[in-house]
């Protein structure tokens, strides 16, 4: 990754890390997410913090940062690569420059639902990708089972087919798989950080987004858009990514606590996400947003070539083999 954070951001980050480390008993972790504090994933992170500190007798202290307060994900990943005590909630698209196969996780219409994706991340195939990540990047997941939900189109006008999305500027993560997904679904991808999405729709920099219901609600996009189309084109699975160097500096018993609680709290947060999806869609519908069911077949057909186009055909086949077993 070639991102260069500003001097100010770097100084703020360093001060935050240093001041927090000084307060900690033995080890500290600054854990960042772009999600809002009312998101089920963030609430899961609060439970993760509580249980880790309890089980470790506060030998590990965790400080949480919501809504991207600590900085952009790519910049924080760089800090983690250098050994900093920072953790980041990210999906496979952010890590694909190290292990290309990880891009298949957020590729369009690869997984039919949460259960299929959970089955795959528990497989030997996925664990081999995780092992490669540590060697290739110096980054390791505590666990990769933090499910954020099915991603949907969030637009100002009704969308029923890929043709309806033609000419619509859609916010995209700056990653090839996300950009190709928006293109195949008919839209024009515009790379932006998630923190910029509300103001960008307001000012017309983009016309639309694609996101899971909890994120749409947490970022208040329902205030400035009129339609949510239930495409579920991506089932967004994420992980807590930390520095391998930092992780290796911990005693084995503390490493085990982090991994066990990440797995446990990730499963609980994922189940809560599933419960909240329909509830929040109902809340947003009552606020005036049209929540629409559509035939996703045209979208699936339009996106069928994405894995092969991105060199992910083998990864796609491996996924399909595992979830069919």
Coordinates of C-alpha atoms in Angstrom, one line a residue:
X1 CA 0.0 0.0 0.0
X2 CA 1.4 3.4 -0.9
X3 CA -0.8 5.7 1.2
X4 CA 1.0 8.7 2.9
X5 CA -0.9 10.1 5.9
X6 CA -0.5 13.7 6.6
X7 CA 2.0 14.9 9.2
X8 CA -0.9 16.1 11.4
X9 CA -2.7 12.8 11.3
X10 CA 0.6 11.0 12.0
X11 CA 1.3 13.2 15.0
X12 CA -2.2 12.8 16.4
X13 CA -2.0 9.1 15.9
X14 CA 1.4 8.9 17.7
X15 CA 0.2 11.0 20.6
X16 CA -2.9 8.9 20.9
X17 CA -0.9 5.6 20.9
X18 CA 1.7 6.9 23.3
X19 CA -0.7 8.5 25.8
X20 CA -2.8 5.4 25.9
X21 CA 0.2 3.0 26.2
X22 CA 1.4 5.0 29.2
X23 CA -1.9 4.3 31.0
X24 CA -1.9 0.6 30.3
X25 CA -0.7 -2.0 32.7
X26 CA 1.2 -4.3 30.3
X27 CA -0.2 -4.2 26.7
X28 CA -2.7 -1.9 24.9
X29 CA -4.6 -2.1 21.7
X30 CA -6.3 0.9 20.0
X31 CA -9.2 -0.6 18.0
X32 CA -10.7 1.4 15.1
X33 CA -13.8 1.0 13.0
X34 CA -15.6 3.3 10.6
X35 CA -18.9 2.2 12.0
X36 CA -21.0 4.3 14.3
X37 CA -21.4 3.6 18.1
X38 CA -25.0 2.3 17.7
X39 CA -23.9 -0.4 15.2
X40 CA -24.2 -4.0 16.4
X41 CA -20.5 -4.6 15.5
X42 CA -19.4 -1.7 17.6
X43 CA -21.5 -3.0 20.5
X44 CA -19.8 -6.3 20.0
X45 CA -16.4 -4.6 20.2
X46 CA -17.5 -3.1 23.5
X47 CA -18.1 -6.6 24.8
X48 CA -14.8 -7.7 23.3
X49 CA -13.0 -5.0 25.3
X50 CA -14.8 -5.8 28.5
X51 CA -14.2 -9.6 28.3
X52 CA -10.5 -9.3 27.2
X53 CA -9.7 -6.9 30.0
X54 CA -11.6 -9.0 32.5
X55 CA -10.0 -12.3 31.5
X56 CA -6.5 -10.8 31.3
X57 CA -6.8 -9.0 34.7
X58 CA -6.3 -5.8 32.6
X59 CA -2.9 -6.9 31.4
X60 CA -4.4 -6.0 28.1
X61 CA -6.2 -2.6 27.8
X62 CA -8.4 -1.8 24.8
X63 CA -9.4 1.6 23.6
X64 CA -12.2 1.8 21.0
X65 CA -12.5 4.4 18.3
X66 CA -15.8 4.6 16.3
X67 CA -16.7 6.5 13.1
X68 CA -13.2 6.5 11.7
X69 CA -12.0 8.8 14.5
X70 CA -8.5 7.3 14.6
X71 CA -7.9 7.7 10.9
X72 CA -8.5 6.0 7.5
X73 CA -8.3 2.2 7.4
X74 CA -5.5 2.0 4.9
X75 CA -3.3 4.4 6.9
X76 CA -4.0 2.4 10.1
X77 CA -3.1 -0.9 8.3
X78 CA 0.2 0.7 7.5
X79 CA 0.8 1.5 11.2
X80 CA -0.1 -2.1 12.1
X81 CA 2.4 -3.4 9.5
X82 CA 5.1 -1.4 11.2
X83 CA 4.3 -3.0 14.6
X84 CA 2.0 -0.4 16.2
X85 CA -0.6 -1.5 18.7
X86 CA -3.6 -0.8 16.5
X87 CA -6.4 -3.0 15.3
X88 CA -8.7 -2.3 12.4
X89 CA -12.1 -3.8 11.4
X90 CA -11.7 -4.4 7.6
X91 CA -13.0 -6.8 4.9
X92 CA -11.1 -8.8 2.3
X93 CA -10.9 -6.1 -0.2
X94 CA -8.6 -4.1 2.0
X95 CA -6.2 -7.0 2.3
X96 CA -6.2 -8.3 -1.3
X97 CA -3.0 -6.6 -2.2
X98 CA -1.3 -9.2 0.1
X99 CA -3.5 -12.2 -0.5
X100 CA -5.5 -11.7 -3.8
X101 CA -7.9 -14.5 -3.0
X102 CA -9.3 -12.5 -0.1
X103 CA -11.1 -10.4 -2.7
X104 CA -13.5 -13.2 -3.3
X105 CA -15.2 -12.6 0.1
X106 CA -16.7 -9.2 -0.9
X107 CA -17.2 -10.2 -4.6
X108 CA -20.8 -9.9 -5.9
X109 CA -23.2 -12.8 -5.4
X110 CA -20.6 -15.3 -4.4
X111 CA -22.2 -16.2 -1.0
X112 CA -26.0 -16.7 -0.8
X113 CA -26.2 -15.8 2.9
X114 CA -24.4 -15.4 6.2
X115 CA -24.5 -19.1 7.0
X116 CA -22.6 -20.0 3.8
X117 CA -19.9 -17.3 4.4
X118 CA -19.5 -18.4 8.0
X119 CA -19.0 -22.0 6.9
X120 CA -16.3 -20.9 4.5
X121 CA -14.3 -18.8 7.0
X122 CA -14.2 -21.8 9.2
X123 CA -12.6 -23.9 6.4
X124 CA -9.0 -25.1 6.0
X125 CA -9.0 -23.1 2.7
X126 CA -9.7 -19.8 4.4
X127 CA -7.2 -20.6 7.2
X128 CA -4.5 -21.1 4.6
X129 CA -5.2 -17.6 3.3
X130 CA -5.0 -16.2 6.8
X131 CA -1.6 -17.9 7.3
X132 CA -0.3 -16.4 4.0
X133 CA -1.5 -12.9 5.1
X134 CA 0.8 -12.9 8.1
X135 CA 3.8 -13.8 6.0
X136 CA 3.0 -11.4 3.2
X137 CA 2.0 -8.4 5.1
X138 CA 2.9 -8.6 8.8
X139 CA -0.9 -8.4 9.6
X140 CA -2.9 -11.1 11.3
X141 CA -6.6 -11.5 12.1
X142 CA -7.7 -12.1 15.7
X143 CA -10.8 -13.6 14.0
X144 CA -12.6 -13.0 10.7
X145 CA -16.2 -13.6 11.7
X146 CA -17.6 -10.1 12.2
X147 CA -20.6 -10.1 9.8
X148 CA -21.9 -6.6 9.0
X149 CA -24.8 -7.7 6.8
X150 CA -26.1 -7.9 3.3
X151 CA -25.2 -4.9 1.2
X152 CA -28.0 -3.1 -0.7
X153 CA -28.3 -0.2 -3.1
X154 CA -29.1 3.2 -1.4
X155 CA -30.3 5.6 -4.0
X156 CA -32.4 8.7 -4.7
X157 CA -34.4 7.0 -7.4
X158 CA -36.0 3.5 -7.7
X159 CA -33.7 0.8 -9.0
X160 CA -35.1 -2.4 -10.3
X161 CA -32.6 -3.5 -13.0
X162 CA -28.9 -2.8 -13.9
X163 CA -30.2 -0.4 -16.6
X164 CA -31.8 1.8 -13.9
X165 CA -28.3 2.3 -12.4
X166 CA -26.7 3.6 -15.6
X167 CA -25.3 7.1 -15.1
X168 CA -25.7 6.9 -11.3
X169 CA -22.5 7.8 -9.4
X170 CA -22.1 5.3 -6.6
X171 CA -19.7 5.6 -3.7
X172 CA -17.0 2.8 -3.9
X173 CA -14.3 1.5 -1.7
X174 CA -11.0 2.1 -3.4
X175 CA -10.5 -1.6 -4.3
X176 CA -10.8 -3.4 -7.6
X177 CA -13.5 -5.8 -6.5
X178 CA -15.8 -3.1 -5.2
X179 CA -15.2 -0.9 -8.3
X180 CA -16.0 -3.9 -10.6
X181 CA -19.1 -4.8 -8.6
X182 CA -20.6 -1.3 -9.0
X183 CA -19.7 -1.3 -12.7
X184 CA -21.3 -4.7 -13.4
X185 CA -24.4 -3.7 -11.5
X186 CA -24.7 -0.7 -13.9
X187 CA -23.4 2.2 -11.9
X188 CA -20.4 4.5 -12.1
X189 CA -18.0 3.9 -9.1
X190 CA -16.6 6.9 -7.3
X191 CA -13.9 6.0 -4.7
X192 CA -14.6 7.7 -1.4
X193 CA -14.0 7.0 2.3
X194 CA -17.1 6.0 4.2
X195 CA -16.8 9.1 6.4
X196 CA -17.4 11.3 3.4
X197 CA -20.5 9.6 2.1
X198 CA -23.2 11.7 3.7
X199 CA -21.8 15.1 2.6
X200 CA -20.9 13.7 -0.8
X201 CA -24.5 12.6 -1.5
X202 CA -25.8 16.0 -0.2
X203 CA -23.5 17.9 -2.5
X204 CA -23.9 15.7 -5.5
X205 CA -20.4 14.3 -5.7
X206 CA -22.1 10.9 -5.7
X207 CA -25.8 10.0 -6.2
X208 CA -25.9 6.7 -4.3
X209 CA -24.2 4.2 -2.1
X210 CA -24.2 0.5 -1.5
X211 CA -24.2 -0.6 2.2
X212 CA -25.7 -2.9 4.8
X213 CA -28.9 -1.7 6.7
X214 CA -27.0 -1.1 10.0
X215 CA -24.5 1.2 8.2
X216 CA -27.2 3.0 6.3
X217 CA -29.0 3.7 9.5
X218 CA -25.9 4.5 11.5
X219 CA -24.7 7.1 8.9
X220 CA -28.2 8.5 8.5
X221 CA -28.2 8.0 4.8
X222 CA -32.0 7.4 4.9
X223 CA -32.3 11.2 5.6
X224 CA -31.0 12.1 2.2
X225 CA -32.0 9.2 0.0
X226 CA -35.4 7.8 -1.0
X227 CA -34.8 4.1 -1.9
X228 CA -33.2 1.0 -0.5
X229 CA -33.1 -1.9 -3.0
X230 CA -32.6 -5.3 -1.3
X231 CA -30.0 -6.7 -3.7
X232 CA -27.8 -8.3 -1.0
X233 CA -25.1 -8.4 -3.7
X234 CA -22.4 -8.7 -1.0
X235 CA -22.6 -10.4 2.4
X236 CA -20.0 -8.3 4.2
X237 CA -17.7 -10.4 6.5
X238 CA -14.9 -8.5 8.3
X239 CA -12.2 -9.2 10.7
X240 CA -10.2 -7.6 13.5
X241 CA -6.7 -7.1 11.9
X242 CA -3.7 -6.4 14.1
X243 CA 0.1 -6.3 13.8
X244 CA 1.8 -9.7 13.7
X245 CA 4.8 -8.1 15.4
X246 CA 2.6 -6.7 18.2
X247 CA 0.7 -10.0 18.5
X248 CA 3.9 -12.0 18.7
X249 CA 5.2 -9.7 21.5
X250 CA 2.3 -10.9 23.8
X251 CA 2.6 -14.0 26.0
X252 CA 0.8 -17.0 24.5
X253 CA -2.0 -16.9 27.2
X254 CA -2.9 -13.3 26.3
X255 CA -2.8 -14.1 22.5
X256 CA -5.3 -16.9 23.2
X257 CA -7.6 -14.6 25.2
X258 CA -7.7 -12.1 22.3
X259 CA -8.4 -14.8 19.7
X260 CA -11.0 -16.6 21.8
X261 CA -12.9 -13.4 22.7
X262 CA -12.7 -12.1 19.1
X263 CA -14.2 -15.3 17.8
X264 CA -16.9 -15.4 20.6
X265 CA -17.9 -11.8 20.4
X266 CA -17.7 -11.8 16.6
X267 CA -20.3 -14.6 16.5
X268 CA -22.6 -12.8 19.0
X269 CA -22.3 -9.5 17.1
X270 CA -23.1 -11.2 13.8
X271 CA -26.2 -12.7 15.2
X272 CA -27.3 -9.3 16.5
X273 CA -26.6 -7.8 13.1
X274 CA -29.0 -10.4 11.5
X275 CA -31.7 -9.4 14.0
X276 CA -31.2 -5.7 13.5
X277 CA -31.3 -5.7 9.7
X278 CA -35.0 -6.2 9.3
X279 CA -35.8 -4.0 12.3
X280 CA -33.8 -1.1 10.9
X281 CA -35.2 -1.5 7.4
X282 CA -38.7 -1.1 9.0
X283 CA -37.6 2.0 11.0
X284 CA -36.2 3.6 7.8
X285 CA -39.4 2.6 5.8
X286 CA -41.5 4.4 8.4
X287 CA -39.3 7.5 8.0
X288 CA -40.3 7.6 4.3
X289 CA -37.7 5.5 2.5
X290 CA -39.0 3.0 0.0
X291 CA -37.5 -0.5 0.8
X292 CA -37.9 -2.6 -2.3
X293 CA -37.6 -6.3 -3.1
X294 CA -36.4 -6.9 -6.7
X295 CA -35.5 -9.8 -8.9
X296 CA -31.8 -10.0 -8.5
X297 CA -31.3 -12.4 -11.5
X298 CA -30.3 -9.6 -13.9
X299 CA -27.8 -8.3 -11.5
X300 CA -26.3 -11.8 -10.9
X301 CA -26.1 -12.4 -14.6
X302 CA -24.4 -9.0 -15.2
X303 CA -21.8 -9.7 -12.4
X304 CA -21.1 -13.4 -13.2
X305 CA -17.8 -12.6 -14.9
X306 CA -16.3 -10.5 -12.1
X307 CA -14.3 -13.3 -10.4
X308 CA -12.7 -14.4 -13.7
X309 CA -12.1 -10.8 -14.7
X310 CA -10.2 -10.2 -11.5
X311 CA -8.3 -13.4 -11.6
X312 CA -10.3 -15.0 -8.9
X313 CA -11.8 -18.0 -10.7
X314 CA -9.8 -20.5 -8.7
X315 CA -10.8 -18.8 -5.4
X316 CA -14.4 -18.7 -6.5
X317 CA -14.3 -22.5 -7.3
X318 CA -12.7 -23.2 -3.9
X319 CA -15.5 -21.2 -2.2
X320 CA -18.2 -23.0 -4.0
X321 CA -16.7 -26.4 -3.2
X322 CA -16.6 -25.6 0.5
X323 CA -20.1 -24.3 0.9
X324 CA -21.5 -27.1 -1.2
X325 CA -20.1 -29.8 1.1

